[in-house]
RNA sequence: GGCGGCGUAGCUCAGUUGGUCAGAGCACGCGGUUCAUACCCGCGGAGUCGGGGGUUCGAAGCCCUCCGCCGCCA
């Protein structure tokens, strides 16, 4: 039996999960489910990355211990995965003992063989943050990205370093001789360019914070993210703990992730493994970014989609059960966007797919055929007679499509795989119409009517098996309607072979699985899709300039506290403000420099539009807008009456 | 600035090595049909294949150049 080990990244628990995390995890889940369907022995891993100074800080801000904080957020991730029907076999947390032991063992081993050595890490350091920042993150004039205006200092810190440079040659050779080791092409080229440009040794320990795994032989240090986080993949595969398991599952077949972290996985990780004498993963696959109306998702910009809320909205608008709406989201993400490319997410597009693909093509095939079985064959699937008409063509389409799916999944071409399955559904609908079993029944040709119904339902059955990785709930419902005794979960790819449907099966037609979502009004983003771009209201109209309460509610107004203010270079009317909105900090650019001096503003509570589309003004990205009254050329900032914490909503 | 990815019908995208390659689905229009969640089937319009040069008997695909979007690096 072939094995298949697939991972998502372990997600950093500095914040609650969002649709970006869900996208990666859903993709991995579909691949894992498909491989199980194909009969492989699958290990599907996800988890959370829980160490580091940022976790310590966010925990402190919330007045809880780091452990309490990570417990809470890790639970949120697990809850979401359950809601999204994710079938992970394991969920690893870097704070678990099993993982700490592996991280320490790898560190120790690399140290003992000289691949990790004591040196120093140098970089731009912000004393307020107690953190180093790369050049690229520094503000203008070498200032801290968190503490605006605070200049960073070039500082050296004692640190253990990993001899990444030593493995440059080997790594380049490895990637070049293993074309699919990094995919798709864009990320692969970037990694190659990076490796060719030369690799420097990297710091793998820190002394500036303690929330981490201690370096076993030097308690002043904790193991930094490279070795701490990446080793989770071998921990969960049983490294050290369960040699038999490790031998079975390692190396990983696919490390799936967003393209922003591919370099760590494709450069540092294989080097560490190779140095430690452990086989390297077969493939690091980077998918693209999700955008909303062309904008990158970003918590700080207020462009956030909560997958659970969205699923509930779809369920409410359609009448489908929530788990089926979850299926629709799973389907949409992998059907609409070619995996590996960036793609745009929008609720109207999701509704479009829901109606056109799931309701019309898939759901309706059952809804038009099962009642005829009920009506003319006492609810029992008739036995097929001799092939005629389009029978053979349908059978062949189903067979070739069923065979075509697996190789596409191997390439993580989910979109192509779904198109294959849709060949069956389209052929089934067309066949049903052409062969018109209701007419045959009317004419008394019951054998023919029965044959057509059998063939149609057989196509539906095969499609249902093939779709089960994407639509675990909906296909289970379809399976129930088909009345097949063996549970869907017991089915294998081999069962998706023509002729597997048993005549005499008692069908159980039910309510439509995917009730169409009728476009009463253009569906604007609801609570789950907080975005600047959701508005679809028509200009004008009978209400003139009136807006509905719902339209008003789209504007996310918040109380914000001004942390810092300074003039924008080259503009005499603009000020750049750093404001705190609840737990986050943002930059705003406001045209109030002629009315307010920077010093007047610091500490004030103002009102801001928190979900406005960000915009660059004079080279500075403004992530919102403050509210002010204006009269002639006087401008007066809006504030709050009394002491209200920043982040409080305004309505 | 260097490197890389992308730019094909209103939308989402296919288009191996240049020769029915100008396509699919959705959306749209027309017609038919009616088993079904007013759905299905058929037909149809539309694109100077980002612009401009070039190579070739022939280019969406190769070369040069320019434009735009994105990413990585500096």
XYZ file of C-alpha atoms (C1' of nucleotides) in Angstrom:
725
model
C 0.000 0.000 0.000
C 1.390 3.373 -0.978
C 1.785 5.963 1.727
C 1.098 9.658 1.474
C 2.267 12.204 3.986
C 0.970 15.725 3.489
C 1.343 18.723 5.733
C 0.101 22.246 6.049
C 2.353 24.762 7.720
C 1.933 25.014 11.439
C 0.100 28.273 11.832
C 1.373 31.022 14.030
C -0.990 31.630 16.918
C -0.600 35.366 17.168
C -4.091 35.695 15.815
C -7.275 33.770 15.154
C -7.570 31.720 11.964
C -8.921 33.267 8.778
C -9.721 32.192 5.257
C -6.078 32.196 4.200
C -5.331 29.471 6.708
C -8.493 27.708 5.648
C -7.492 27.745 2.000
C -4.253 25.880 2.626
C -5.851 23.451 5.000
C -8.819 22.687 2.774
C -6.518 21.965 -0.141
C -4.445 19.615 1.975
C -7.603 17.967 3.235
C -8.913 17.297 -0.251
C -5.605 15.783 -1.291
C -5.535 13.655 1.858
C -9.111 12.499 1.434
C -8.524 11.692 -2.199
C -5.434 9.655 -1.392
C -7.377 7.715 1.212
C -10.051 7.141 -1.405
C -7.350 5.835 -3.685
C -6.400 3.398 -0.943
C -3.200 5.005 0.232
C -2.030 5.011 3.811
C -2.312 8.695 4.566
C -0.823 10.874 7.244
C -2.252 14.374 7.123
C -0.739 16.832 9.545
C -1.561 20.357 10.570
C -0.866 22.254 13.745
C 0.288 25.441 15.379
C 3.560 27.275 15.838
C 3.428 28.661 19.346
C 6.770 30.094 20.369
C 8.535 33.383 19.933
C 8.530 36.859 21.216
C 5.417 37.862 19.341
C 3.401 35.247 21.164
C 4.820 36.322 24.485
C 3.880 39.891 23.693
C 0.363 39.263 22.525
C -0.256 37.092 25.562
C 1.017 39.810 27.818
C -1.177 42.339 26.121
C -4.143 40.146 26.890
C -2.987 39.663 30.428
C -2.548 35.915 30.172
C 0.402 33.565 30.196
C 1.853 32.524 26.840
C 0.698 28.985 27.475
C -2.846 30.115 28.220
C -2.852 32.241 25.112
C -1.579 29.497 22.836
C -4.025 27.028 24.357
C -6.810 29.358 23.469
C -5.779 30.090 19.905
C -4.782 26.507 19.157
C -8.280 25.524 20.247
C -9.716 28.074 17.845
C -7.805 26.492 15.002
C -8.960 23.049 15.959
C -12.536 24.227 16.201
C -12.381 25.768 12.755
C -10.883 22.650 11.234
C -13.657 20.612 12.707
C -16.221 23.019 11.354
C -14.635 22.847 7.901
C -14.624 19.058 8.023
C -10.860 18.783 7.936
C -9.701 15.190 8.297
C -6.245 15.752 9.728
C -4.757 12.695 11.390
C -2.749 14.703 13.841
C -2.558 18.220 15.171
C 0.832 19.186 16.425
C 1.685 22.061 18.717
C 5.267 23.169 19.120
C 4.703 23.506 22.854
C 4.112 19.784 23.207
C 6.758 17.685 24.919
C 7.069 15.294 21.996
C 8.059 18.150 19.775
C 10.361 19.914 22.195
C 12.347 16.720 22.505
C 12.785 16.447 18.743
C 13.721 20.095 18.315
C 16.322 19.727 21.041
C 17.667 16.482 19.654
C 18.127 17.929 16.194
C 19.753 21.013 17.626
C 22.075 18.931 19.757
C 23.047 16.685 16.925
C 23.845 19.564 14.603
C 25.875 21.162 17.360
C 27.847 18.040 18.074
C 28.811 17.572 14.465
C 29.786 21.202 14.096
C 26.932 22.362 11.887
C 25.677 24.578 14.662
C 28.226 26.803 16.346
C 28.268 29.677 18.770
C 28.626 33.015 17.074
C 26.726 36.192 16.951
C 23.769 37.482 15.117
C 23.923 41.031 13.899
C 21.144 43.207 12.692
C 18.996 46.232 13.168
C 17.646 46.119 16.660
C 14.834 48.086 18.263
C 15.416 48.365 22.024
C 11.743 49.016 22.642
C 10.722 45.816 20.935
C 13.820 43.905 21.898
C 13.694 42.630 18.352
C 15.779 42.520 15.226
C 14.281 43.618 11.924
C 15.496 43.042 8.394
C 16.167 46.069 6.224
C 13.021 45.486 4.293
C 10.810 46.002 7.316
C 12.411 49.172 8.551
C 10.610 52.463 8.277
C 12.051 55.536 6.594
C 15.311 56.627 8.183
C 15.937 53.215 9.722
C 13.109 53.318 12.153
C 11.305 50.537 13.929
C 8.225 49.236 12.106
C 6.370 49.008 15.393
C 7.603 52.085 17.195
C 7.339 54.782 14.574
C 10.162 57.235 14.805
C 12.310 55.086 17.024
C 15.589 54.525 15.229
C 16.990 51.029 15.267
C 20.552 50.237 16.220
C 23.013 47.894 14.600
C 23.479 45.343 17.321
C 25.112 42.002 17.784
C 23.623 39.284 19.924
C 25.237 36.041 20.922
C 23.581 33.314 18.975
C 24.047 29.814 17.717
C 24.306 29.669 13.957
C 23.552 26.917 11.504
C 26.063 26.378 8.710
C 23.607 26.926 5.910
C 26.409 28.167 3.669
C 28.044 24.761 3.796
C 25.018 23.191 2.120
C 24.521 25.694 -0.645
C 26.135 23.563 -3.298
C 24.348 20.449 -2.293
C 21.021 22.282 -2.133
C 21.388 23.831 -5.549
C 22.237 20.488 -7.013
C 19.319 18.864 -5.256
C 16.773 21.369 -6.494
C 18.135 21.299 -9.999
C 18.071 17.549 -10.209
C 14.634 17.265 -8.609
C 12.431 19.456 -10.775
C 9.314 18.923 -8.723
C 10.951 19.488 -5.361
C 9.734 23.065 -5.389
C 6.568 23.939 -7.275
C 5.105 25.698 -9.073
C 7.497 27.459 -11.380
C 7.472 30.948 -9.927
C 8.447 29.983 -6.392
C 10.899 27.453 -7.756
C 12.720 30.128 -9.728
C 12.820 32.391 -6.741
C 14.288 29.706 -4.562
C 16.878 28.865 -7.189
C 17.838 32.504 -7.522
C 18.141 32.774 -3.792
C 20.349 29.729 -3.469
C 22.519 30.762 -6.382
C 23.030 34.183 -4.911
C 24.708 32.617 -1.940
C 23.526 31.485 1.450
C 24.689 32.817 4.751
C 24.679 30.957 8.012
C 21.521 31.651 9.938
C 20.856 32.274 13.587
C 19.046 29.378 15.159
C 18.848 30.556 18.744
C 17.879 33.690 20.628
C 18.648 35.103 24.021
C 16.286 38.073 23.951
C 13.226 36.113 24.890
C 12.523 32.949 26.767
C 9.213 31.706 25.351
C 10.636 28.840 23.400
C 12.401 25.517 23.583
C 15.631 25.827 25.580
C 18.872 24.955 23.859
C 19.672 21.742 25.695
C 23.281 22.523 26.472
C 22.986 26.257 26.984
C 19.994 27.424 28.912
C 20.594 31.056 28.158
C 19.305 30.390 24.672
C 16.038 29.244 23.203
C 15.843 27.521 19.839
C 14.762 29.933 17.158
C 11.931 29.275 14.723
C 13.907 27.536 11.981
C 14.709 24.502 13.995
C 11.824 24.817 16.411
C 9.030 25.095 13.895
C 10.202 23.134 10.881
C 11.038 20.024 12.822
C 7.360 19.572 13.630
C 7.034 17.656 10.402
C 9.362 14.923 11.567
C 8.075 14.953 15.120
C 4.591 14.079 13.977
C 5.939 11.414 11.656
C 7.421 9.690 14.683
C 11.056 10.723 14.504
C 12.887 9.362 17.566
C 9.610 8.303 19.093
C 8.367 5.642 16.740
C 10.999 4.470 14.254
C 8.563 2.188 12.496
C 6.110 4.973 11.884
C 8.888 7.288 10.807
C 10.213 4.782 8.337
C 6.754 4.398 6.898
C 5.773 8.033 6.443
C 8.974 9.981 6.051
C 9.950 11.731 3.829
C 6.862 13.859 3.439
C 5.288 13.729 0.023
C 4.030 17.299 0.071
C 4.580 20.300 2.261
C 1.760 22.622 1.263
C 1.875 26.336 2.021
C 1.327 29.863 0.850
C 4.113 31.169 -1.301
C 5.349 33.660 1.278
C 7.032 30.955 3.329
C 8.262 28.676 0.588
C 11.850 29.819 0.908
C 12.173 28.572 4.444
C 10.786 25.221 3.505
C 12.717 24.887 0.298
C 16.055 26.184 1.547
C 16.548 25.978 5.278
C 14.519 22.857 5.928
C 16.183 20.524 3.429
C 19.579 21.775 4.531
C 18.830 21.031 8.167
C 17.517 17.599 7.319
C 20.387 16.773 5.056
C 22.860 17.909 7.677
C 21.125 15.741 10.236
C 21.231 12.758 7.912
C 17.494 12.677 7.381
C 15.834 12.329 3.989
C 14.379 15.499 2.527
C 10.728 16.033 1.545
C 9.662 15.141 -1.963
C 7.908 18.387 -2.670
C 7.331 21.844 -1.318
C 4.277 23.259 -3.011
C 3.338 26.909 -2.791
C -0.152 27.977 -3.590
C -1.097 31.525 -4.482
C -2.666 34.232 -2.435
C -6.305 34.868 -2.066
C -7.429 38.358 -2.805
C -10.739 40.046 -2.276
C -11.618 42.449 -5.021
C -7.977 42.310 -6.003
C -6.793 43.205 -2.504
C -4.670 40.954 -0.418
C -6.305 39.702 2.693
C -4.960 41.570 5.584
C -5.993 41.799 9.126
C -4.424 45.181 9.510
C -6.284 46.519 6.524
C -9.594 45.210 7.717
C -9.925 42.821 4.801
C -10.863 39.684 6.609
C -13.122 36.812 5.825
C -14.258 34.458 8.482
C -14.898 31.116 6.811
C -17.352 29.967 9.449
C -19.430 33.112 9.253
C -19.388 32.983 5.494
C -20.562 29.381 5.453
C -23.434 30.258 7.750
C -24.431 33.105 5.483
C -24.490 30.826 2.476
C -26.501 28.262 4.390
C -29.000 30.890 5.460
C -29.396 32.299 1.983
C -29.760 28.938 0.344
C -31.533 26.847 2.917
C -28.813 24.245 2.650
C -27.470 22.744 5.825
C -24.412 24.509 7.152
C -22.101 21.581 6.470
C -23.200 21.616 2.830
C -22.435 25.319 2.662
C -18.996 24.443 4.034
C -18.677 21.975 1.163
C -19.572 24.737 -1.244
C -16.796 26.905 0.148
C -14.350 24.013 -0.115
C -15.468 23.437 -3.668
C -15.332 27.054 -4.677
C -11.814 27.687 -3.448
C -10.428 24.748 -5.368
C -12.569 25.078 -8.467
C -12.425 28.772 -9.134
C -8.746 29.410 -8.571
C -6.029 27.420 -10.306
C -3.984 26.034 -7.447
C -0.670 27.793 -7.406
C -1.964 31.031 -8.879
C -3.253 33.987 -6.962
C -6.993 34.205 -7.156
C -9.835 36.410 -6.255
C -12.445 35.472 -3.744
C -15.875 36.971 -3.855
C -19.193 35.946 -2.495
C -21.078 36.527 -5.752
C -18.634 34.219 -7.506
C -19.183 31.627 -4.793
C -22.944 31.886 -5.214
C -22.489 31.553 -8.947
C -20.596 28.315 -8.507
C -23.057 27.103 -5.951
C -25.963 27.532 -8.324
C -24.392 26.694 -11.649
C -22.209 23.769 -10.662
C -23.517 22.288 -7.466
C -27.251 22.910 -7.706
C -27.844 22.757 -11.453
C -25.371 20.147 -12.535
C -24.814 17.878 -9.596
C -27.850 18.207 -7.343
C -30.304 18.414 -10.157
C -29.093 15.239 -11.786
C -30.370 13.392 -8.734
C -33.489 15.453 -8.456
C -34.623 14.751 -11.960
C -33.867 11.046 -11.979
C -34.720 9.680 -8.536
C -38.413 10.650 -8.634
C -38.839 8.653 -11.826
C -37.470 5.591 -10.085
C -39.955 6.259 -7.346
C -42.830 6.728 -9.782
C -42.261 3.970 -12.279
C -40.176 1.371 -10.477
C -41.568 1.418 -6.955
C -38.431 3.183 -5.796
C -36.092 0.390 -6.755
C -33.238 0.973 -9.144
C -34.057 -1.020 -12.273
C -31.609 -3.424 -13.862
C -30.075 -2.134 -17.094
C -30.966 -3.760 -20.388
C -28.848 -3.936 -23.532
C -26.866 -0.831 -24.455
C -28.300 1.430 -27.095
C -28.402 5.109 -27.941
C -26.004 7.133 -25.866
C -25.478 4.438 -23.246
C -21.985 3.445 -24.265
C -20.835 7.026 -24.682
C -21.937 7.856 -21.148
C -20.239 4.786 -19.763
C -17.019 5.636 -21.540
C -17.077 9.236 -20.418
C -17.565 8.179 -16.825
C -14.784 5.642 -17.042
C -12.258 7.967 -18.613
C -13.096 10.831 -16.281
C -12.804 8.604 -13.240
C -9.385 7.530 -14.383
C -8.338 11.042 -15.177
C -8.779 12.437 -11.702
C -5.975 10.707 -9.792
C -3.055 11.957 -11.892
C -4.391 15.480 -11.600
C -4.537 15.214 -7.819
C -0.939 14.025 -7.886
C -0.086 17.361 -9.445
C -2.366 19.167 -7.003
C -4.404 20.333 -9.975
C -7.683 20.438 -8.104
C -9.346 22.537 -10.688
C -8.480 20.136 -13.469
C -9.648 17.224 -11.333
C -13.014 18.842 -10.770
C -13.352 19.552 -14.456
C -12.857 15.859 -15.061
C -15.681 14.997 -12.693
C -17.889 17.567 -14.314
C -17.451 15.789 -17.623
C -19.420 12.983 -16.035
C -22.128 15.245 -14.676
C -22.498 17.168 -17.909
C -22.629 13.967 -19.882
C -25.166 12.565 -17.440
C -27.498 15.525 -17.759
C -27.205 15.531 -21.486
C -27.774 11.814 -21.688
C -30.815 12.017 -19.475
C -32.353 14.666 -21.643
C -31.533 12.902 -24.893
C -32.790 9.536 -23.796
C -35.881 10.971 -22.058
C -36.747 8.091 -19.764
C -40.036 9.722 -18.784
C -41.113 9.479 -22.423
C -40.059 5.870 -22.683
C -42.067 5.136 -19.563
C -45.076 6.925 -20.966
C -44.790 4.869 -24.114
C -44.714 1.733 -22.056
C -41.084 0.954 -22.867
C -40.276 0.243 -19.286
C -37.072 -1.685 -20.001
C -35.627 1.260 -21.814
C -36.762 3.730 -19.182
C -35.153 1.519 -16.576
C -31.900 1.281 -18.452
C -31.657 5.028 -18.842
C -32.391 5.566 -15.174
C -29.849 2.986 -14.173
C -27.168 4.562 -16.323
C -27.940 8.049 -15.117
C -27.784 7.036 -11.490
C -24.629 5.082 -12.116
C -23.011 8.215 -13.487
C -24.239 10.092 -10.430
C -22.896 7.404 -8.134
C -19.455 7.515 -9.704
C -19.372 11.292 -9.577
C -20.432 11.156 -5.940
C -17.532 8.907 -5.002
C -15.101 11.096 -6.885
C -16.443 14.282 -5.330
C -16.413 13.017 -1.777
C -13.001 14.565 -1.008
C -14.289 18.031 -1.861
C -17.864 17.678 -0.642
C -17.810 15.256 2.274
C -21.254 16.173 3.569
C -23.119 16.758 0.344
C -21.877 13.531 -1.176
C -22.960 11.681 1.956
C -26.448 13.111 1.434
C -26.417 12.110 -2.206
C -25.306 8.649 -1.189
C -28.246 8.392 1.188
C -30.615 9.413 -1.576
C -29.166 6.761 -3.836
C -29.979 4.357 -1.028
C -26.746 2.402 -1.249
C -26.210 0.314 1.858
C -22.419 0.398 2.082
C -21.401 3.718 3.601
C -19.776 6.248 1.328
C -16.762 6.254 3.600
C -16.120 2.617 2.784
C -15.887 3.316 -0.926
C -12.592 3.362 -2.778
C -11.548 4.746 -6.098
C -11.872 1.258 -7.510
C -15.581 1.366 -6.710
C -15.988 4.264 -9.104
C -16.068 1.715 -11.899
C -19.035 1.427 -14.206
C -21.570 -1.178 -13.211
C -21.077 -0.999 -9.476
C -24.593 0.196 -8.797
C -26.757 -2.685 -7.613
C -30.134 -3.031 -9.291
C -32.961 -3.321 -6.796
C -31.483 -0.715 -4.453
C -34.235 1.223 -2.745
C -33.701 4.904 -3.452
C -34.565 7.618 -0.974
C -35.186 10.854 -2.813
C -35.046 13.783 -0.459
C -34.963 17.520 -0.389
C -32.564 19.180 -2.796
C -29.081 19.053 -1.341
C -28.112 22.397 -2.833
C -31.155 24.680 -2.804
C -30.430 27.404 -5.303
C -29.587 30.814 -3.974
C -31.943 33.177 -5.669
C -30.631 36.622 -6.354
C -33.309 38.714 -4.727
C -30.859 41.462 -4.249
C -27.233 41.444 -5.156
C -25.661 39.781 -2.189
C -23.517 42.314 -0.478
C -20.858 41.164 1.893
C -22.430 40.398 5.211
C -20.921 40.224 8.604
C -18.417 37.607 7.583
C -17.023 39.573 4.700
C -15.837 42.775 6.198
C -14.470 44.664 3.327
C -14.313 47.990 1.750
C -15.494 46.718 -1.562
C -18.743 44.980 -0.802
C -21.095 47.744 -1.746
C -23.306 47.142 -4.699
C -26.047 49.652 -4.055
C -27.344 51.390 -7.127
C -26.840 55.098 -7.254
C -29.947 57.208 -7.085
C -33.215 55.388 -6.896
C -36.402 56.349 -5.140
C -34.709 56.919 -1.817
C -32.428 59.513 -3.311
C -29.477 59.812 -1.015
C -30.918 57.689 1.709
C -29.106 54.542 2.623
C -30.319 51.510 4.474
C -29.175 50.566 7.905
C -27.418 47.610 6.333
C -25.445 49.866 4.092
C -24.439 51.979 7.040
C -23.391 48.894 8.913
C -20.831 48.111 6.270
C -18.768 51.019 7.521
C -16.672 49.847 10.402
C -16.244 52.889 12.605
C -13.975 52.559 15.576
C -12.535 54.547 18.384
C -8.785 54.879 17.922
C -6.062 56.304 20.055
C -3.365 58.385 18.450
C 0.023 56.987 19.415
C 2.266 59.126 17.314
C 1.969 61.848 14.724
C 4.414 63.423 12.343
C 4.379 65.468 9.174
C 4.533 63.718 5.830
C 7.654 64.776 3.985
C 6.924 66.997 1.038
C 3.309 67.675 1.922
C 2.282 70.637 3.985
C -1.238 69.495 4.686
C -0.639 65.891 5.599
C 0.126 64.193 8.845
C 1.076 60.577 9.272
C -0.498 59.089 12.364
C 0.059 55.840 14.171
C -3.143 54.852 15.889
C -4.146 51.975 18.071
C -7.457 50.326 17.305
C -8.001 47.756 19.997
C -5.225 45.234 19.645
C -3.785 46.532 16.402
C -1.790 49.483 15.278
C -2.251 51.244 11.982
C -0.919 54.069 9.931
C -3.250 56.792 8.727
C -2.547 59.747 6.533
C -4.781 62.708 7.208
C -4.994 66.158 5.713
C -5.076 68.058 8.973
C -1.553 69.380 9.262
C -2.631 72.984 8.925
C -5.119 72.708 11.757
C -3.368 70.387 14.160
C 0.206 70.120 15.307
C 1.466 66.562 15.777
C 1.985 67.094 19.484
C -1.667 68.077 19.939
C -2.814 64.755 18.639
C -0.860 62.180 20.577
C -3.029 60.528 23.155
C -6.321 61.737 21.665
C -9.168 59.379 20.993
C -10.554 59.852 17.519
C -13.029 58.089 15.242
C -11.726 56.186 12.237
C -13.141 54.195 9.355
C -11.465 50.874 9.985
C -12.444 49.025 6.821
C -11.636 51.592 4.199
C -9.649 50.425 1.214
C -6.011 51.255 1.964
C -4.375 53.807 -0.234
C -0.901 55.177 -0.737
C -0.572 58.857 -0.115
C 2.808 60.411 -0.744
C 4.433 57.042 -0.467
C 2.788 56.240 2.825
C 0.067 53.641 2.986
C -2.986 54.986 4.750
C -4.888 52.133 6.347
C -8.091 53.929 7.171
C -9.463 57.397 7.527
C -10.184 59.606 10.455
C -13.400 61.549 10.785
C -13.480 65.307 11.150
C -16.058 68.008 10.693
C -15.203 70.815 8.322
C -16.516 74.298 7.920
C -14.837 76.692 5.527
C -11.229 75.901 6.194
C -11.645 74.934 9.790
C -11.395 71.269 10.611
C -12.451 69.684 13.876
C -11.659 66.128 14.788
C -14.430 63.898 16.034
C -13.891 62.261 19.378
C -15.794 60.467 22.073
C -17.541 61.819 25.099
C -16.024 60.099 28.081
C -13.466 57.376 28.413
C -13.999 54.681 25.815
C -11.249 52.171 25.027
C -9.699 52.207 21.594
C -11.210 49.633 19.284
C -14.739 50.261 20.525
C -17.212 50.198 17.649
C -19.189 53.288 16.738
C -22.711 52.943 15.475
C 17.520 48.847 -10.922
C 18.219 43.117 -11.434
C 15.542 38.409 -11.686
C 10.947 35.906 -12.135
C 5.535 35.117 -12.891
C 1.384 36.934 -15.364
C -1.381 39.796 -19.242
C -6.303 35.084 -24.495
C -14.233 36.470 -25.250
C -18.320 40.506 -19.949
C -16.200 36.822 -15.854
C -12.936 32.447 -14.453
C -9.570 30.126 -17.342
C -7.467 25.928 -21.421
C -4.252 26.364 -25.260
C 2.229 19.930 -25.360
C 7.578 20.566 -29.333
C 4.720 27.237 -34.206
C 0.607 24.576 -39.019
C -8.413 23.914 -38.274
C -5.421 27.194 -31.970
C -8.779 31.253 -31.832
C -11.263 27.423 -27.460
C -14.210 25.631 -22.581
C -17.440 26.811 -18.624
C -20.312 30.725 -16.612
C -22.943 35.104 -18.022
C -25.788 36.993 -22.451
C -29.382 36.323 -26.978
C -32.599 33.035 -29.819
C -35.109 28.391 -30.369
C -36.739 23.728 -28.464
C -38.133 20.836 -24.443
C -40.507 20.084 -19.650
C -38.421 14.478 -15.796
C -36.300 18.172 -12.337
C -34.252 23.062 -7.595
C -37.902 27.717 -14.177
C -34.219 23.289 -15.221
C -32.247 20.815 -19.386
C -30.862 20.520 -24.627
C -29.460 22.945 -29.156
C -27.867 27.171 -31.736
C -25.555 32.044 -31.642
C -22.736 36.809 -30.995
C -18.731 38.508 -29.335
C -11.844 38.496 -28.420
C -6.677 43.237 -33.534
C -4.755 36.132 -28.139
C -1.486 43.667 -23.656
C 1.044 47.226 -27.875
C 4.786 47.433 -31.724
C 8.580 45.272 -34.582
C 11.061 40.682 -36.394
C 12.050 35.292 -37.830
C 8.896 31.895 -40.930
C 5.289 29.525 -46.424
C 2.724 29.959 -41.618
C 3.013 32.664 -34.536
C -1.328 33.383 -29.133
C 3.183 29.847 -28.740
C 10.021 31.658 -31.033
C 13.318 36.521 -30.959
C 13.574 41.985 -29.856
C 11.188 46.072 -27.691
C 7.575 48.780 -25.068
C 3.212 48.977 -21.534
C 0.538 47.140 -17.229
C -0.169 43.989 -12.723
C 2.231 40.946 -9.065
C 6.287 38.615 -6.524
C 11.518 37.992 -5.079
C 16.082 40.505 -4.608
C 18.968 45.118 -4.294
